[in-house]
Amino acid sequence: MTSSAEPKAPTLPVRQLFILSLCRLCEPIAFCSIFPYIYFMINSFKIAKNENEIAIYAGMVTSAFAFAEFTTGMMWGRISDKVGRKPILIGGLAGTLLSMLLFGFAKSFPVALLARAAGGFLNGNIGVIQTTVAEMVPEKSLQPRAYAIMPFIWCIGSIIGPAVGGALADPIKQYPEYFKPGGFLEEYPYALPNLFASAVLFIGVIFGILFLEETHAELKHKRDYGRELGEKLLALFHKNLSLFGGKPAVGTTEDGAPETRKLLGPQVVTTEAYDTFSEASSSTAASVDSVKIRKPRRPLGLKETFTPQIIHLVISYGILALHTIAFEQLFPVFLSTPEATEPPHHLFKFTGGFGLNTREIGLILTCQGVLAMLMQFLAFPPLVGYFGATNVYRTVMILYPISYFMVPYLDFLDFKNRYAGMYIVLVIKILFGCLSYPCNTILLTNSAPSLLVLGSINGVAASIASLARSFGPTLSGVIYAYGLDIGYVGLAWWVNAGVCIIGTIQMFMIKEPLGNVQDDLDELDEEAIEQAARSAAVHGTNASGGNTEECVDEYAIVRGALSHPA
């Protein structure tokens, strides 16, 4: 009796996720670094007639990026399906770099607005990064951890970015003992934080070119000169290290075993969405010759790509982006709104906020970033791993409206309990956000008819979300101001809860995904597919008469072939 070795459990591609995370970290640092000084920068342009208008112009600068990103998100997603994920990711970082340089040296509002819009036009990385992670980690058992990484990285960048921007902006005023008036920094007081952000982005571009792998199923076998150069540099580094008596670092897999595969060594590409193995030969050219290349598939049409399930998930993602960005806009404003002169006496008609200053609000928002970073890793993977992405997403979407509806009623608490209530609301909001966004991404990935069109799907989803983020803050701000005028401080929060209820109702149209049908069909044995197809054939009557025509249920084929392999 022969004993067969059990198949090895799949593990995360830790190294590639680490490199992708380094590339991803650059963007929130650059994007969030402007928030501490945007008010003062707009004021320096002397375009606003009064202080109230400064906030309007600052909002326009913020919205310019999101609206420009909306107009090009679908385009970058489609291009990534044709030329690969890596060129688009690196190009997006380079585009953001140019945008930050232009923004830092802007001396007028139109130039600053153009710079932010250019950053949105040239960067389609939101959707493409989601596609890249999906192709790196096709195993459903690993998705909860894999999809928690990029939001976690964004949280880190959103903490570093504002800290750097606030510390480096206008150094002559902040550090007069070190920087004397006159010269470059007085003419361009906001260049320094943007130069720092550009340097970080440049490092991200270099790391991406040298070390990031292509994940597109039909393009990842092509020769990559950047990765070849990165491999030579690593080999040279290891050689020099050994000359000084050091020992080359040995990587490990997720389970702690030594990883013998080179970081950028030649790879054998199989029909898996993302499947790399140890090197097949001593040279890249030889390994390319031995690559098993998949036949190009029939391209899916628009109707086949955007199935009803995909459309519902994209709409749900847009609604989610709309009410969450409204919270991001409303919560600091609510905290800064002056306290009411008397306690509220009516259930709905009352006004007043917390009356906090800028430093106190900044501290609360910093705590928000730290809490989000912790929850992304501590709460999301175990909850989704145990209950499943669909169940977690449904539960969160049902509870979301309640979390918005209760915010203005913090005014009913006394001074001692008000801060405790505020942090409870903040923790609930962070938890729901950390769960909902990655769950939507997992459902979208697993519902895609093929991973080859996932770039287009994520591009559309990112565009819809960017559109929501472009007008959500302005709309919620107008409603909030109107509510204060008529004595209803909770009006904007209740409207936001109403938007969330629409999303909750729409969410019930989302079904449990069955997986990527087209990819499953391509990877199954032909005889198994034929046998399953015969058993899955369903008969119907056409409208012209009683003739019977045969239709094939692809989902039934997949289920049958997987359960009855040839």
Coordinates of C-alpha atoms in Angstrom, one line a residue:
M1 CA 0.0 0.0 0.0
T2 CA 1.5 3.2 -1.1
S3 CA 1.1 6.4 0.8
S4 CA 0.5 9.6 -1.2
A5 CA 1.6 12.9 0.0
E6 CA -1.3 15.3 0.8
P7 CA -1.5 18.4 -1.4
K8 CA 0.1 21.4 0.2
A9 CA -2.3 24.0 1.5
P10 CA -2.2 27.3 -0.5
T11 CA -0.3 30.2 1.1
L12 CA -0.3 33.9 0.4
P13 CA 2.3 35.2 -2.0
V14 CA 3.8 37.3 0.8
R15 CA 6.7 38.8 -1.1
Q16 CA 4.6 40.1 -4.0
L17 CA 1.9 41.4 -1.7
F18 CA 4.7 43.2 0.3
I19 CA 6.0 44.8 -2.9
L20 CA 2.5 45.8 -4.0
S21 CA 1.9 47.2 -0.5
L22 CA 5.0 49.4 -0.8
C23 CA 3.6 50.8 -4.1
R24 CA 0.2 51.3 -2.5
L25 CA 1.6 53.0 0.5
C26 CA 3.0 55.9 -1.6
E27 CA -0.4 57.0 -2.7
P28 CA -2.2 57.7 0.6
I29 CA 0.9 59.5 1.9
A30 CA 0.8 61.8 -1.2
F31 CA -3.0 62.1 -1.3
C32 CA -3.5 62.8 2.4
S33 CA -0.5 65.1 2.9
I34 CA -2.4 68.1 1.6
F35 CA -5.2 68.1 4.1
P36 CA -3.4 69.9 7.0
Y37 CA -2.4 72.9 4.8
I38 CA -5.0 73.1 2.0
Y39 CA -7.0 75.8 3.9
F40 CA -3.9 78.0 4.3
M41 CA -2.8 77.3 0.7
I42 CA -6.1 78.5 -0.7
N43 CA -6.0 81.5 1.6
S44 CA -2.5 82.4 0.2
F45 CA -4.0 82.5 -3.4
K46 CA -6.3 85.4 -2.2
I47 CA -9.1 84.2 -4.3
A48 CA -11.7 83.9 -1.5
K49 CA -13.7 87.0 -0.5
N50 CA -14.1 85.8 3.1
E51 CA -13.1 82.8 5.3
N52 CA -16.4 80.9 4.6
E53 CA -15.5 80.8 0.9
I54 CA -12.1 79.2 1.6
A55 CA -13.9 75.9 2.5
I56 CA -15.7 76.0 -0.8
Y57 CA -12.5 76.3 -2.8
A58 CA -10.8 73.7 -0.7
G59 CA -13.7 71.3 -1.4
M60 CA -13.3 72.0 -5.1
V61 CA -9.7 71.0 -5.0
T62 CA -10.5 67.8 -3.2
S63 CA -13.4 67.0 -5.5
A64 CA -11.3 67.7 -8.6
F65 CA -9.2 64.6 -8.0
A66 CA -12.2 62.3 -7.4
F67 CA -14.2 63.6 -10.4
A68 CA -11.2 63.3 -12.8
E69 CA -10.6 59.8 -11.5
F70 CA -14.3 59.0 -12.3
T71 CA -13.8 60.0 -15.9
T72 CA -10.8 57.8 -16.5
G73 CA -11.3 54.8 -14.1
M74 CA -13.1 52.6 -16.7
M75 CA -10.5 53.5 -19.3
W76 CA -7.6 52.5 -17.2
G77 CA -9.3 49.3 -16.2
R78 CA -9.9 48.3 -19.8
I79 CA -6.3 49.2 -20.8
S80 CA -5.0 47.0 -17.9
D81 CA -6.9 44.1 -19.4
K82 CA -5.0 44.6 -22.6
V83 CA -1.5 45.7 -21.6
G84 CA -1.3 44.2 -18.1
R85 CA -1.7 45.5 -14.5
K86 CA 2.0 46.4 -13.8
P87 CA 2.3 49.1 -16.5
I88 CA -0.9 50.8 -15.3
L89 CA 0.1 50.7 -11.6
I90 CA 3.5 52.2 -12.3
G91 CA 2.1 54.7 -14.7
G92 CA -0.5 55.7 -12.0
L93 CA 2.3 56.3 -9.5
A94 CA 4.3 58.4 -12.0
G95 CA 1.2 60.4 -12.8
T96 CA 0.6 61.1 -9.2
L97 CA 4.2 62.2 -8.8
L98 CA 3.9 64.7 -11.6
S99 CA 0.6 66.0 -10.1
M100 CA 2.2 66.5 -6.6
L101 CA 5.1 68.4 -8.1
L102 CA 2.8 70.7 -10.1
F103 CA 0.6 71.2 -7.0
G104 CA 3.6 72.0 -4.7
F105 CA 4.7 74.8 -7.1
A106 CA 1.3 76.2 -7.8
K107 CA 1.0 79.9 -7.2
S108 CA -2.7 80.3 -8.2
F109 CA -5.9 78.4 -7.6
P110 CA -6.4 77.3 -11.3
V111 CA -3.0 75.7 -11.3
A112 CA -3.6 73.9 -8.0
L113 CA -7.0 72.7 -9.4
L114 CA -5.4 71.5 -12.6
A115 CA -2.7 69.7 -10.7
R116 CA -5.2 67.8 -8.6
A117 CA -7.4 67.0 -11.6
A118 CA -4.3 65.7 -13.5
G119 CA -3.6 63.4 -10.6
G120 CA -7.0 61.9 -10.9
F121 CA -6.8 61.6 -14.7
L122 CA -3.5 59.8 -14.7
N123 CA -4.2 57.5 -11.8
G124 CA -6.5 54.5 -12.2
N125 CA -4.8 52.4 -9.5
I126 CA -7.8 51.9 -7.2
G127 CA -9.5 49.4 -9.5
V128 CA -6.3 48.0 -10.9
I129 CA -4.9 47.2 -7.4
Q130 CA -8.0 45.3 -6.5
T131 CA -7.7 43.3 -9.7
T132 CA -4.0 42.6 -9.0
V133 CA -4.8 41.3 -5.5
A134 CA -7.6 39.1 -7.0
E135 CA -5.2 37.6 -9.5
M136 CA -2.5 37.1 -6.9
V137 CA -4.8 35.3 -4.5
P138 CA -7.6 33.4 -6.3
E139 CA -8.1 31.0 -3.4
K140 CA -11.2 31.9 -1.5
S141 CA -9.8 30.6 1.8
L142 CA -7.1 33.3 1.6
Q143 CA -9.2 36.2 0.4
P144 CA -10.2 37.6 3.8
R145 CA -6.6 38.1 4.8
A146 CA -5.4 39.2 1.3
Y147 CA -8.2 41.8 0.9
A148 CA -7.5 43.3 4.3
I149 CA -3.9 44.2 3.4
M150 CA -4.5 47.1 1.0
P151 CA -7.1 49.0 3.2
F152 CA -4.6 48.4 6.1
I153 CA -1.8 50.0 4.0
W154 CA -4.1 52.9 3.2
C155 CA -4.7 53.4 6.9
I156 CA -1.0 53.6 7.5
G157 CA -0.5 56.1 4.7
S158 CA -3.5 58.2 5.9
I159 CA -1.7 58.6 9.3
I160 CA 1.8 59.3 7.8
G161 CA 0.6 61.7 5.1
P162 CA -1.1 64.3 7.2
A163 CA 1.7 64.2 9.8
V164 CA 4.3 64.9 7.1
G165 CA 2.2 67.5 5.3
G166 CA 1.5 69.4 8.6
A167 CA 5.2 69.2 9.6
L168 CA 6.7 70.4 6.4
A169 CA 4.3 73.0 5.1
D170 CA 5.4 76.6 5.2
P171 CA 8.6 75.8 7.2
I172 CA 9.7 79.5 7.4
K173 CA 6.6 80.2 9.6
Q174 CA 6.8 77.0 11.5
Y175 CA 10.5 76.9 12.1
P176 CA 11.9 80.4 11.9
E177 CA 15.0 79.4 13.9
Y178 CA 16.0 77.1 11.1
F179 CA 14.6 78.7 7.9
K180 CA 15.2 82.4 7.2
P181 CA 12.8 84.5 5.2
G182 CA 13.6 84.9 1.5
G183 CA 14.5 82.4 -1.2
F184 CA 12.9 79.3 -2.5
L185 CA 10.9 78.2 0.5
E186 CA 9.3 81.7 0.9
E187 CA 8.3 81.8 -2.8
Y188 CA 7.0 78.2 -2.7
P189 CA 5.9 77.6 1.0
Y190 CA 4.1 74.3 0.2
A191 CA 6.7 72.8 -2.1
L192 CA 8.5 70.9 0.7
P193 CA 5.8 68.4 1.6
N194 CA 5.0 67.8 -2.1
L195 CA 8.7 67.2 -2.8
F196 CA 8.7 64.7 0.0
A197 CA 5.6 63.0 -1.4
S198 CA 7.1 63.0 -4.9
A199 CA 10.3 61.3 -3.5
V200 CA 8.2 58.6 -1.9
L201 CA 6.3 58.1 -5.1
F202 CA 9.6 57.9 -7.0
I203 CA 10.7 55.1 -4.7
G204 CA 7.4 53.3 -5.3
V205 CA 7.9 53.6 -9.1
I206 CA 11.5 52.1 -8.9
F207 CA 10.3 49.3 -6.6
G208 CA 7.4 48.5 -8.9
I209 CA 9.6 48.4 -12.0
L210 CA 12.3 46.2 -10.5
F211 CA 10.3 43.8 -8.3
L212 CA 6.5 43.8 -9.1
E213 CA 5.3 40.8 -11.1
E214 CA 2.7 41.0 -13.8
T215 CA -0.5 39.1 -12.7
H216 CA -2.6 39.1 -15.9
A217 CA -3.2 35.5 -16.8
E218 CA -2.3 35.9 -20.5
L219 CA 0.5 38.5 -20.1
K220 CA 2.5 37.4 -17.1
H221 CA 4.7 35.0 -19.2
K222 CA 6.1 37.8 -21.2
R223 CA 9.7 39.0 -20.6
D224 CA 10.0 41.7 -18.1
Y225 CA 13.3 43.7 -18.4
G226 CA 12.6 45.6 -15.2
R227 CA 12.4 42.4 -13.1
E228 CA 15.4 41.0 -14.8
L229 CA 17.4 44.1 -13.7
G230 CA 16.0 43.8 -10.2
E231 CA 17.1 40.2 -10.1
K232 CA 20.6 41.1 -11.1
L233 CA 20.8 43.9 -8.5
L234 CA 19.6 41.4 -5.8
A235 CA 22.2 38.9 -6.9
L236 CA 24.9 41.6 -6.8
F237 CA 23.8 42.6 -3.3
H238 CA 23.9 39.1 -2.0
K239 CA 27.3 38.6 -3.6
N240 CA 28.7 41.7 -1.9
L241 CA 27.1 40.7 1.4
S242 CA 28.8 37.3 1.3
L243 CA 32.2 38.9 0.6
F244 CA 31.9 40.7 4.0
G245 CA 31.1 37.5 5.8
G246 CA 27.4 38.1 5.8
K247 CA 24.8 35.5 4.9
P248 CA 22.2 36.2 2.2
A249 CA 18.8 36.6 3.6
V250 CA 16.5 33.6 3.0
G251 CA 12.9 34.4 2.5
T252 CA 10.1 32.4 4.1
T253 CA 6.7 31.4 3.0
E254 CA 3.6 32.2 5.0
D255 CA 3.9 29.0 6.9
G256 CA 7.5 29.8 8.0
A257 CA 9.3 27.3 5.7
P258 CA 12.4 28.5 3.9
E259 CA 11.5 29.9 0.4
T260 CA 13.8 28.5 -2.2
R261 CA 12.3 30.4 -5.1
K262 CA 14.0 33.6 -6.1
L263 CA 12.2 36.8 -5.5
L264 CA 12.3 37.5 -9.2
G265 CA 13.4 34.2 -10.6
P266 CA 12.1 32.7 -13.9
Q267 CA 8.7 31.1 -13.4
V268 CA 6.5 28.6 -15.0
V269 CA 3.1 30.0 -15.8
T270 CA 0.2 27.6 -15.7
T271 CA -3.5 28.0 -16.3
E272 CA -4.1 29.2 -12.8
A273 CA -5.1 32.9 -12.3
Y274 CA -1.9 33.3 -10.3
D275 CA 0.4 30.4 -10.0
T276 CA 4.2 30.6 -9.8
F277 CA 6.7 27.9 -9.1
S278 CA 10.4 27.4 -8.7
E279 CA 12.6 28.3 -11.5
A280 CA 12.7 25.8 -14.4
S281 CA 16.1 26.5 -15.8
S282 CA 19.2 28.6 -15.2
S283 CA 18.3 31.4 -17.6
T284 CA 15.3 33.5 -18.2
A285 CA 15.3 32.9 -21.9
A286 CA 15.3 29.1 -21.4
S287 CA 12.4 29.3 -18.9
V288 CA 10.4 31.5 -21.3
D289 CA 10.7 28.8 -24.0
S290 CA 9.4 26.2 -21.6
V291 CA 6.4 28.3 -20.4
K292 CA 3.0 26.6 -20.8
I293 CA 1.1 29.4 -22.5
R294 CA -2.7 29.3 -22.3
K295 CA -4.6 29.8 -25.5
P296 CA -6.2 33.2 -25.8
R297 CA -9.8 33.0 -24.8
R298 CA -12.8 34.3 -26.6
P299 CA -13.2 37.9 -25.4
L300 CA -16.3 38.4 -23.3
G301 CA -18.8 41.0 -24.6
L302 CA -20.3 43.8 -22.5
K303 CA -23.4 41.9 -21.7
E304 CA -21.5 38.8 -20.6
T305 CA -19.1 40.9 -18.5
F306 CA -21.6 43.1 -16.7
T307 CA -24.0 40.5 -15.5
P308 CA -27.0 41.5 -13.2
Q309 CA -24.9 40.3 -10.2
I310 CA -22.0 42.5 -11.2
I311 CA -24.3 45.5 -11.9
H312 CA -25.9 45.2 -8.4
L313 CA -22.5 44.9 -6.7
V314 CA -21.2 48.0 -8.6
I315 CA -24.3 50.0 -7.7
S316 CA -23.9 48.9 -4.1
Y317 CA -20.3 50.0 -4.1
G318 CA -21.3 53.4 -5.4
I319 CA -24.0 53.8 -2.7
L320 CA -21.5 52.7 0.0
A321 CA -19.0 55.3 -1.2
L322 CA -21.6 58.0 -1.2
H323 CA -22.8 57.6 2.4
T324 CA -19.3 56.9 3.8
I325 CA -17.7 59.9 2.2
A326 CA -20.6 62.0 3.5
F327 CA -19.8 60.8 7.0
E328 CA -16.1 61.7 6.5
Q329 CA -17.3 65.2 5.5
L330 CA -20.0 65.7 8.2
F331 CA -18.3 64.3 11.3
P332 CA -15.5 66.9 11.6
V333 CA -18.0 69.6 10.8
F334 CA -20.4 68.3 13.5
L335 CA -17.5 68.2 16.0
S336 CA -16.6 71.8 15.2
T337 CA -20.1 73.2 15.3
P338 CA -20.6 75.4 18.4
E339 CA -22.6 73.9 21.3
A340 CA -26.2 74.8 21.7
T341 CA -27.1 77.5 24.2
E342 CA -29.6 75.1 25.9
P343 CA -30.1 71.3 26.0
P344 CA -32.4 69.8 23.3
H345 CA -36.0 69.5 24.2
H346 CA -37.5 68.1 21.0
L347 CA -36.9 64.7 19.5
F348 CA -36.0 66.0 16.0
K349 CA -35.8 69.8 16.2
F350 CA -32.6 70.7 17.9
T351 CA -29.2 72.1 17.0
G352 CA -25.6 72.4 18.3
G353 CA -22.5 70.3 18.0
F354 CA -19.4 69.6 20.1
G355 CA -17.6 73.0 19.7
L356 CA -14.1 71.4 19.4
N357 CA -11.1 73.2 18.1
T358 CA -8.9 72.1 15.2
R359 CA -6.3 70.4 17.3
E360 CA -8.8 68.3 19.2
I361 CA -10.5 67.3 16.0
G362 CA -7.1 66.4 14.4
L363 CA -6.3 64.2 17.4
I364 CA -9.7 62.4 17.1
L365 CA -9.1 61.8 13.3
T366 CA -5.6 60.5 14.0
C367 CA -7.2 58.0 16.5
Q368 CA -9.6 57.1 13.8
G369 CA -6.8 56.1 11.5
V370 CA -5.1 54.0 14.1
L371 CA -8.3 52.2 15.1
A372 CA -9.0 51.5 11.4
M373 CA -5.6 50.1 10.9
L374 CA -6.1 47.7 13.9
M375 CA -9.6 46.6 13.0
Q376 CA -8.7 45.9 9.4
F377 CA -6.4 43.1 10.6
L378 CA -8.0 42.1 13.9
A379 CA -11.7 42.1 13.0
F380 CA -12.1 41.6 9.2
P381 CA -10.2 38.2 8.6
P382 CA -11.8 36.2 11.4
L383 CA -15.3 37.5 10.9
V384 CA -15.3 37.0 7.1
G385 CA -13.4 33.7 7.5
Y386 CA -16.1 32.4 9.8
F387 CA -19.4 33.9 8.5
G388 CA -18.4 34.4 4.8
A389 CA -18.2 37.7 2.9
T390 CA -21.9 37.6 1.8
N391 CA -23.3 37.3 5.3
V392 CA -21.0 39.9 6.7
Y393 CA -21.8 42.3 3.9
R394 CA -25.5 41.9 4.4
T395 CA -25.3 42.3 8.2
V396 CA -23.2 45.5 7.9
M397 CA -25.5 47.0 5.3
I398 CA -28.6 46.4 7.4
L399 CA -27.0 48.0 10.5
Y400 CA -25.3 51.0 8.7
P401 CA -28.4 53.3 8.7
I402 CA -28.8 52.9 12.5
S403 CA -25.2 54.1 13.0
Y404 CA -25.9 57.3 11.0
F405 CA -29.3 58.0 12.5
M406 CA -27.9 58.0 16.1
V407 CA -25.1 60.5 15.6
P408 CA -26.9 63.8 16.2
Y409 CA -28.5 62.4 19.4
L410 CA -25.1 62.6 21.0
D411 CA -26.3 66.1 21.8
F412 CA -28.7 64.6 24.4
L413 CA -25.8 63.2 26.4
D414 CA -24.3 65.2 29.3
F415 CA -20.7 66.5 29.0
K416 CA -19.1 63.5 30.8
N417 CA -20.8 60.8 28.6
R418 CA -20.7 62.8 25.3
Y419 CA -17.1 61.9 24.5
A420 CA -17.7 58.2 25.3
G421 CA -20.7 58.2 22.9
M422 CA -18.6 59.9 20.2
Y423 CA -15.9 57.3 20.4
I424 CA -18.6 54.5 20.3
V425 CA -20.0 56.0 17.1
L426 CA -16.5 56.3 15.7
V427 CA -15.7 52.7 16.5
I428 CA -18.9 51.4 14.9
K429 CA -18.3 53.5 11.8
I430 CA -14.7 52.2 11.5
L431 CA -15.8 48.6 12.0
F432 CA -18.5 48.8 9.4
G433 CA -16.1 50.5 6.9
C434 CA -13.4 47.9 7.5
L435 CA -15.9 45.1 6.8
S436 CA -18.0 46.5 4.0
Y437 CA -15.4 47.7 1.4
P438 CA -13.3 44.5 1.3
C439 CA -16.4 42.3 1.4
N440 CA -17.8 44.1 -1.7
T441 CA -14.4 43.6 -3.4
I442 CA -14.4 39.9 -2.6
L443 CA -18.0 39.5 -3.9
L444 CA -17.1 41.4 -7.0
T445 CA -14.1 39.3 -7.7
N446 CA -15.9 36.0 -7.1
S447 CA -18.8 37.1 -9.2
A448 CA -16.8 38.1 -12.3
P449 CA -17.4 35.8 -15.3
S450 CA -13.7 35.7 -15.9
L451 CA -10.6 37.2 -14.1
L452 CA -9.5 38.5 -17.5
V453 CA -12.3 41.1 -17.5
L454 CA -11.9 41.9 -13.8
G455 CA -9.8 45.0 -14.6
S456 CA -12.7 46.5 -16.6
I457 CA -15.2 45.6 -13.8
N458 CA -13.1 47.1 -11.1
G459 CA -12.4 50.2 -13.3
V460 CA -16.2 50.8 -13.6
A461 CA -16.7 50.2 -9.9
A462 CA -13.9 52.7 -9.0
S463 CA -15.3 55.2 -11.4
I464 CA -18.8 55.0 -9.9
A465 CA -17.3 55.4 -6.4
S466 CA -15.2 58.4 -7.5
L467 CA -18.3 60.0 -8.9
A468 CA -20.1 59.5 -5.6
R469 CA -17.1 60.9 -3.7
S470 CA -16.9 63.9 -6.1
F471 CA -20.3 65.3 -5.2
G472 CA -21.1 63.6 -1.9
P473 CA -19.2 66.0 0.4
T474 CA -20.6 69.1 -1.3
L475 CA -24.2 67.8 -1.2
S476 CA -24.0 66.7 2.4
G477 CA -22.4 70.0 3.4
V478 CA -25.3 72.0 1.7
I479 CA -27.9 69.8 3.5
Y480 CA -26.1 70.2 6.8
A481 CA -26.0 74.0 6.5
Y482 CA -29.7 74.1 5.6
G483 CA -30.5 72.0 8.6
L484 CA -28.7 74.4 10.9
D485 CA -30.6 77.3 9.4
I486 CA -34.0 75.7 10.1
G487 CA -32.9 74.2 13.5
Y488 CA -32.4 70.5 12.5
V489 CA -28.8 69.6 13.1
G490 CA -29.6 66.0 12.4
L491 CA -31.1 66.6 8.9
A492 CA -28.0 65.7 6.9
W493 CA -27.4 62.6 9.1
W494 CA -31.0 61.4 8.6
V495 CA -30.8 62.0 4.8
N496 CA -27.5 60.0 4.8
A497 CA -29.3 57.2 6.7
G498 CA -32.0 57.3 4.1
V499 CA -29.4 56.9 1.3
C500 CA -28.0 54.0 3.3
I501 CA -31.5 52.4 3.5
I502 CA -31.7 52.5 -0.3
G503 CA -28.4 50.6 -0.4
T504 CA -29.7 48.1 2.1
I505 CA -32.7 47.3 0.0
Q506 CA -30.6 47.1 -3.1
M507 CA -28.2 44.8 -1.3
F508 CA -30.8 42.0 -1.1
M509 CA -30.6 41.7 -4.9
I510 CA -27.0 40.4 -4.5
K511 CA -26.7 36.7 -4.5
E512 CA -24.0 34.3 -3.2
P513 CA -21.4 34.2 -6.0
L514 CA -20.6 30.8 -7.6
G515 CA -17.1 31.7 -8.7
N516 CA -15.5 32.8 -12.0
V517 CA -17.5 30.6 -14.4
Q518 CA -15.4 31.2 -17.5
D519 CA -12.1 30.5 -15.7
D520 CA -13.6 27.4 -14.1
L521 CA -14.7 26.1 -17.5
D522 CA -11.3 26.6 -19.0
E523 CA -9.5 24.7 -16.3
L524 CA -11.7 21.7 -16.2
D525 CA -11.1 18.5 -18.2
E526 CA -12.9 18.5 -21.6
E527 CA -14.5 15.1 -21.1
A528 CA -15.8 16.2 -17.7
I529 CA -17.3 19.3 -19.2
E530 CA -19.0 17.4 -22.0
Q531 CA -20.4 14.9 -19.6
A532 CA -21.7 17.7 -17.3
A533 CA -23.0 19.6 -20.3
R534 CA -25.2 16.7 -21.3
S535 CA -26.7 16.4 -17.9
A536 CA -27.0 20.2 -17.4
A537 CA -28.8 20.8 -20.7
V538 CA -32.2 22.3 -20.2
H539 CA -35.0 22.4 -22.7
G540 CA -37.4 25.3 -23.5
T541 CA -39.9 26.2 -26.1
N542 CA -39.2 29.0 -28.4
A543 CA -41.8 31.7 -29.1
S544 CA -42.5 30.9 -32.7
G545 CA -43.8 27.4 -32.2
G546 CA -43.4 24.2 -30.3
N547 CA -39.8 23.4 -31.4
T548 CA -37.4 22.6 -28.7
E549 CA -34.0 24.3 -28.5
E550 CA -31.2 23.2 -26.2
C551 CA -29.6 25.8 -23.8
V552 CA -26.7 25.1 -21.6
D553 CA -26.5 26.3 -18.0
E554 CA -22.8 27.1 -17.5
Y555 CA -23.1 27.2 -13.7
A556 CA -24.6 23.7 -13.7
I557 CA -21.7 22.5 -16.0
V558 CA -19.2 23.8 -13.5
R559 CA -20.9 22.2 -10.5
G560 CA -21.3 18.9 -12.4
A561 CA -17.8 18.7 -13.7
L562 CA -16.3 19.5 -10.4
S563 CA -18.4 16.9 -8.6
H564 CA -17.8 14.2 -11.4
P565 CA -14.3 14.6 -12.7
A566 CA -13.3 12.5 -15.6

